[in-house]
C-alpha positions as CSV (number, residue, x, y, z in Angstrom):
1,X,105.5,134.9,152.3
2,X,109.1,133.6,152.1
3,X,108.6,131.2,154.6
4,X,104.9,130.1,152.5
5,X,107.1,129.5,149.3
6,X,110.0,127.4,151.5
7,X,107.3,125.4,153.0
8,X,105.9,124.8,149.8
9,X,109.5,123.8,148.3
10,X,110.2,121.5,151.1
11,X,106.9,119.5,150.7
12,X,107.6,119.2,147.4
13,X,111.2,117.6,148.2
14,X,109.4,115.3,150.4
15,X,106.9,114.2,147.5
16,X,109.7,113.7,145.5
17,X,111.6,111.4,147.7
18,X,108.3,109.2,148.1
19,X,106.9,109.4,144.7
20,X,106.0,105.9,142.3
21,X,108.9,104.0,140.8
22,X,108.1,105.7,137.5
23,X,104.9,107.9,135.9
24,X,104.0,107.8,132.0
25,X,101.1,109.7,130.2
26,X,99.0,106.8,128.2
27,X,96.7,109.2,126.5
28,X,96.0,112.6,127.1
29,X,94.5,113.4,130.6
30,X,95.4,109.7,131.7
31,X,98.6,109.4,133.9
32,X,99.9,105.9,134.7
33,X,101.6,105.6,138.3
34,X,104.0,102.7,138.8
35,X,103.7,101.6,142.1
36,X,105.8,98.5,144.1
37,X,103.4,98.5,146.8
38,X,105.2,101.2,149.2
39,X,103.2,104.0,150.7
40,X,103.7,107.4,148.1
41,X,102.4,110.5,146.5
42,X,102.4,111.9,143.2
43,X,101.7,115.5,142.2
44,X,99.0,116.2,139.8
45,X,98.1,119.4,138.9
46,X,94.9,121.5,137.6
47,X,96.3,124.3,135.5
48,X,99.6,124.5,133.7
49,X,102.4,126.1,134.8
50,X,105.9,126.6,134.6
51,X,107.7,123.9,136.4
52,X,110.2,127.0,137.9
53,X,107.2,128.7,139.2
54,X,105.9,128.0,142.7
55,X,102.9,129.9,144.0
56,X,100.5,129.5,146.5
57,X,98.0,131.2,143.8
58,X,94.6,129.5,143.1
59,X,93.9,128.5,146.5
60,X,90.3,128.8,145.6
61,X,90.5,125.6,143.2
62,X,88.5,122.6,144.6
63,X,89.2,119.1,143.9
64,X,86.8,116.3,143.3
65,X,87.9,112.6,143.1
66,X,85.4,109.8,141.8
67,X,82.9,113.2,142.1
68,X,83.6,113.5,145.8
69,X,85.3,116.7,147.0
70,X,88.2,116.3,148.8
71,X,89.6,118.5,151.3
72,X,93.1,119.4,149.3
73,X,92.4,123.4,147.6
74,X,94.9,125.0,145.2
75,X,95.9,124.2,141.6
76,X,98.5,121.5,143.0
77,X,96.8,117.9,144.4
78,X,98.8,115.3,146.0
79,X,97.7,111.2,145.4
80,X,97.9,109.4,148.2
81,X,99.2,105.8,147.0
82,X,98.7,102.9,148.6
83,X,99.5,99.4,147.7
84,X,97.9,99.7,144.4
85,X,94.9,102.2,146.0
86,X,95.2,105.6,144.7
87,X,93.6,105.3,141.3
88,X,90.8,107.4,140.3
89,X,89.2,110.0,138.8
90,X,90.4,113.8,139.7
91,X,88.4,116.3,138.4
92,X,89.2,120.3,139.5
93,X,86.7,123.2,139.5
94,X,86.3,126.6,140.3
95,X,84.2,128.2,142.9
96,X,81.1,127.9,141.4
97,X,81.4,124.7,140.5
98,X,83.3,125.1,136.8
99,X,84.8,122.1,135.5
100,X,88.9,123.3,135.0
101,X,90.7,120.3,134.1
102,X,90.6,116.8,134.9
103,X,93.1,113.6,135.0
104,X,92.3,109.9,135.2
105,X,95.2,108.0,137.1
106,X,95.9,104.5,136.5
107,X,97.5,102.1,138.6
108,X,100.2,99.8,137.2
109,X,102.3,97.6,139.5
110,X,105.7,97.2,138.7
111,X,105.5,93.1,139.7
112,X,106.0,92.1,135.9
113,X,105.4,88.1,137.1
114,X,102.5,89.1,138.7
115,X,99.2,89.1,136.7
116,X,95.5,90.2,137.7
117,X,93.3,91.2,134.9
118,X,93.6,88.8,132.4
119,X,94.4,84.7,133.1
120,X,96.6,82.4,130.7
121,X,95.0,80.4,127.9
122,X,95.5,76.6,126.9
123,X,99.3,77.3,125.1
124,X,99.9,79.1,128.7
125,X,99.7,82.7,126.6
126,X,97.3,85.6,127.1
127,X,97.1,86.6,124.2
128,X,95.5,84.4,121.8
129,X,96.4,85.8,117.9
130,X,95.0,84.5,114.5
131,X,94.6,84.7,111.1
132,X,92.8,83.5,108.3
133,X,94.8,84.2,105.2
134,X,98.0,86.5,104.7
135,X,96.3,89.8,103.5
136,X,97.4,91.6,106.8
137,X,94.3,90.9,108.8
138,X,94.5,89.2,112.3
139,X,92.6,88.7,115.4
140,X,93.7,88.7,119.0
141,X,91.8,87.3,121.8
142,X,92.4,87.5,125.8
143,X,90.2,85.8,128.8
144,X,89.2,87.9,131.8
145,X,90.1,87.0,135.1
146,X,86.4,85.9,136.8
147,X,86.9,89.0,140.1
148,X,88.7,91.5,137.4
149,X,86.7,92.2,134.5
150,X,87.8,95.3,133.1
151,X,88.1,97.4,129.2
152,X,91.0,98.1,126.7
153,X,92.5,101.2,127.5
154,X,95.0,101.4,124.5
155,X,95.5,99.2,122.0
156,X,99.2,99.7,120.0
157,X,100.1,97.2,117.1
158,X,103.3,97.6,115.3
159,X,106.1,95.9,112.8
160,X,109.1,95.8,115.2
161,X,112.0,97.8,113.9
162,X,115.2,99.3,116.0
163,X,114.8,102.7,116.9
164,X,111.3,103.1,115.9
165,X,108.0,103.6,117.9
166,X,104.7,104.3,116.5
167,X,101.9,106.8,117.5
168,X,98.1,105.6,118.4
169,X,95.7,107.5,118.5
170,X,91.9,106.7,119.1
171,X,88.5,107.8,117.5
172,X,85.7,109.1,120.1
173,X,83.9,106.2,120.3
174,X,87.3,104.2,121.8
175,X,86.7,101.6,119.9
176,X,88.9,101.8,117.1
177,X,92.5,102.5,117.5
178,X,95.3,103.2,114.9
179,X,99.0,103.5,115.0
180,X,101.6,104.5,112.2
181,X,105.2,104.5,112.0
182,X,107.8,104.9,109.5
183,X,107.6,100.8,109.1
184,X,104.1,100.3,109.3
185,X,100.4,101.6,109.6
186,X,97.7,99.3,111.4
187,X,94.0,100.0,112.8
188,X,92.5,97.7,115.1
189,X,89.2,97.8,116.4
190,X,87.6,96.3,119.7
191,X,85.2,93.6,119.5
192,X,81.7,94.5,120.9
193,X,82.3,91.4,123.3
194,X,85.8,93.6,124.8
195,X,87.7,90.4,125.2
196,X,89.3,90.7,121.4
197,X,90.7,93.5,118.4
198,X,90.5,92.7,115.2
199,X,93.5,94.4,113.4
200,X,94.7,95.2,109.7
201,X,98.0,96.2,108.9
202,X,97.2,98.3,105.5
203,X,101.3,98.2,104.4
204,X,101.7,94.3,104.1
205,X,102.1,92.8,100.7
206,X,100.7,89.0,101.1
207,X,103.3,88.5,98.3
208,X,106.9,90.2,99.4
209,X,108.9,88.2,102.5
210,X,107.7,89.2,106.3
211,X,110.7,90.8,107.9
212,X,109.6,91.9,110.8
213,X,107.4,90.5,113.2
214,X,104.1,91.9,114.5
215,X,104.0,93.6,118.1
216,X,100.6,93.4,119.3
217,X,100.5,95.3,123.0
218,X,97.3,95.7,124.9
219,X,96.8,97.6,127.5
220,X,93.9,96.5,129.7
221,X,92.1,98.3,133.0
222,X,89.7,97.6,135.3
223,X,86.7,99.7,137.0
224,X,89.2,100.0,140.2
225,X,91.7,101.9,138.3
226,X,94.0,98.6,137.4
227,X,96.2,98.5,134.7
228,X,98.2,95.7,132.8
229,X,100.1,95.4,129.5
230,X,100.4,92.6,127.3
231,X,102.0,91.7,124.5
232,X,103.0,89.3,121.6
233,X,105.1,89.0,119.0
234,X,104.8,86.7,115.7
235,X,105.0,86.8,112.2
236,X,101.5,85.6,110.2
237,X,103.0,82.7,108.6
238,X,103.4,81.3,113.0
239,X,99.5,82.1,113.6
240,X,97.8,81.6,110.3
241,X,94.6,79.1,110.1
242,X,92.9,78.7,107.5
243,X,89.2,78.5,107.2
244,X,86.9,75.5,106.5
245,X,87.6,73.5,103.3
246,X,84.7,73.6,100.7
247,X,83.8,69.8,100.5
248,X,80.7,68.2,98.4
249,X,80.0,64.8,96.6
250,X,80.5,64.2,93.4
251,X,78.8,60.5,93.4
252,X,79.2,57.6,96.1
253,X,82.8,57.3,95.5
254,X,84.2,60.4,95.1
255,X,84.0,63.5,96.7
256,X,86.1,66.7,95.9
257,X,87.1,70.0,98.1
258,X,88.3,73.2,97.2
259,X,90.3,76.1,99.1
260,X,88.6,78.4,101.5
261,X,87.4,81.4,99.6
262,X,89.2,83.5,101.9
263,X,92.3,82.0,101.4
264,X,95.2,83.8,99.0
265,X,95.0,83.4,95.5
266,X,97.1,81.7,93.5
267,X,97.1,78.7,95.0
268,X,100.4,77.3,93.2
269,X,101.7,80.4,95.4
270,X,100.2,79.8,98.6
271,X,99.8,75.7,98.7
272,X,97.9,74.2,101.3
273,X,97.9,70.1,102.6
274,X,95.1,68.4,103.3
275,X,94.2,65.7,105.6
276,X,91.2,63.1,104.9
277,X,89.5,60.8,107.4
278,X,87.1,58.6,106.1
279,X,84.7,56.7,108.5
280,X,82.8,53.6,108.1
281,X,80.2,54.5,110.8
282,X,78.1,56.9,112.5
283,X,80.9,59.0,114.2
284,X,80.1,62.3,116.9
285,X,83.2,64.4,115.7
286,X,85.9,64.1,113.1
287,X,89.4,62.8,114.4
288,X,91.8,60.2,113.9
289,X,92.9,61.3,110.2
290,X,94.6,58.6,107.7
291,X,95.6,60.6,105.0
292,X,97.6,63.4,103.9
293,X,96.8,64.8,100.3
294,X,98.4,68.2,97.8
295,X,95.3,67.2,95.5
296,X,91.5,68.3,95.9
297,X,90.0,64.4,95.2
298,X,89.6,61.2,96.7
299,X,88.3,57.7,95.7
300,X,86.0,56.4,98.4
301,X,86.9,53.1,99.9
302,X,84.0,51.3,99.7
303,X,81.5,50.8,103.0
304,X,82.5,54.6,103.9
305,X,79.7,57.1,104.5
306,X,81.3,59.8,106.2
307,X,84.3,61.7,104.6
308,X,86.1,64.7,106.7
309,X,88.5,67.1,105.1
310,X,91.1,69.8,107.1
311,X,93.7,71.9,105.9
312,X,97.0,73.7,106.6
313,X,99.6,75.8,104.8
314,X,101.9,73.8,103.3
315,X,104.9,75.5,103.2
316,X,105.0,76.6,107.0
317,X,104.0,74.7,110.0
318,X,100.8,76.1,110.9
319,X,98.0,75.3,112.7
320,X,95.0,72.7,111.0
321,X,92.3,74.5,109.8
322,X,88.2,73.2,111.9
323,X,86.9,69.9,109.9
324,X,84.6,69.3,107.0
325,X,82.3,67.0,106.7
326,X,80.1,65.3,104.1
327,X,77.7,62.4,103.9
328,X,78.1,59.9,101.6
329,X,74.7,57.8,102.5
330,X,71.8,58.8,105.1
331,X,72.8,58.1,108.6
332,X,70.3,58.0,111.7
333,X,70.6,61.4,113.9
334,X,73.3,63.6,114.3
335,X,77.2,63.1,112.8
């Protein structure tokens, strides 16, 4: 028996010396393994017991991974890890065939520069964060890589503050996530589509001074056990855009716009510019704009027919809001 429990004791030393750069629980029953692409093992374990204690009790205890048994008994199971194999579902069960416990290990290389899951966007981010207004509402967006479409596996959104971490948690239905801290308390939720969260921090005031920037961190996985992080940071006033302009004609020289209706209210408080382009012709799209306005009217040049109105916060470099249009005469087909 003494020379069972040394055995045991030395393999365990071995494991040790040859386990993942780093382990981390993401949710409960999920373990995240940090590989750099050397061969390793990691202990995982079926029922709880004192980390003193070693026994060669439960012997009995059978081990299933993806639902295939394995050959490994007893209430301790090593992973095999290689390169970034080694993922997968480990269920234990009892003799009859009793479901005991179960862990889902996840994959995460180490390789920070190296990306799988997700591919870069035009501004050479994956992360793609917006906002319509400054009410505390946002949306993210990714792009999955075309040989690694995968899910969100945790979504954690946060003000950043030193010292200070929140805690997400997740409804049953995993798609709607919600962290609190001592700074802040968001919920996002996961578009049906799975390539974006739409998010709502419920402690901003649209009228006191942003502080502290927003930490948006996904965590992404694929069906092969992948995982990735990404994050960004920004304040709302760096990715707000505000919605179409309200445009119509008031007679064949002058038309008029309004603010979005989603926009923040008072406007003398939250002042947006607008830009005009005014075309003379039958045009596809609207570009090449000539004028910059603070007011909501404009006197038609004569010989105009199209009129196409954008808009942007004025007191912050923000991104243009999508074009209006309206017609001031007929025009053949489409504008």
């Amino acid at each position: 028996m003494k020379l069972f429990v040394i055995s045991i004791l030395c393999a365990f030393f071995l494991v040790s010396s040859q386990n993942p750069t780093s382990h981390w629980t993401l949710q409960p029953n999920v373990l995240v393994l940090e590989v750099d692409g050397n061969p390793g093992q990691q202990p995982i374990s079926c029922l709880e017991m004192p980390e003193n204690v070693v026994t060669s009790d439960n012997q009995d205890v059978i081990w299933k991974k993806n639902g295939a048994e394995e050959a490994q008994r007893g209430n301790w199971y090593l992973v095999r890890l290689v390169e970034s194999l080694g993922g997968g579902n480990y269920t234990c069960h009892s003799p009859d065939g009793a479901l005991l416990n179960y862990t889902e290990v996840l994959i995460q290389h180490n390789e920070t520069k190296r990306r799988r899951i997700l591919v870069k966007n035009q501004q050479e981010d994956y992360l793609k964060c917006s906002t319509q207004n400054y009410n505390g509402e946002f949306r993210c967006s990714w792009t999955w890589h075309s040989n690694r479409v995968g899910k969100a596996a945790l979504i954690k959104a946060q003000r950043m503050s030193e010292g200070q971490n929140s805690h997400c948690s997740v409804e049953p239905s995993r798609h709607q996530w919600m962290c609190s801290s001592a700074q802040s308390n968001f919920s996002c939720s996961v578009d049906d589509s799975g390539s974006g969260i739409s998010c709502l921090d419920w402690q901003h005031c649209p009228y006191a001074e942003e502080r502290r920037q927003v930490q948006v961190t996904v965590f992404v996985r694929t069906d092969q056990f992948l995982l990735e992080s990404y994050s960004k940071r920004f304040y709302l006033s760096e990715i707000v855009k505000p919605d179409k302009v309200r445009i119509s004609k008031v007679n064949k020289t002058l038309v008029e716009w309004s603010y979005p209706s989603s926009w923040n209210t008072p406007y003398s408080y939250f002042p947006l510019t607008f830009q005009v382009s005014q075309f003379s012709r039958q045009c596809r799209k609207c570009e090449n704009p000539c004028t910059e306005l603070k007011h909501s009217k404009l006197k038609v040049k004569q010989k105009i027919k199209v009129v196409c109105v954008r808009a942007k916060d004025a007191l912050c470099d923000s991104e243009w809001s999508e074009w209006t249009h309206v017609r001031l005469v007929p025009l053949s087909g489409d504008i």
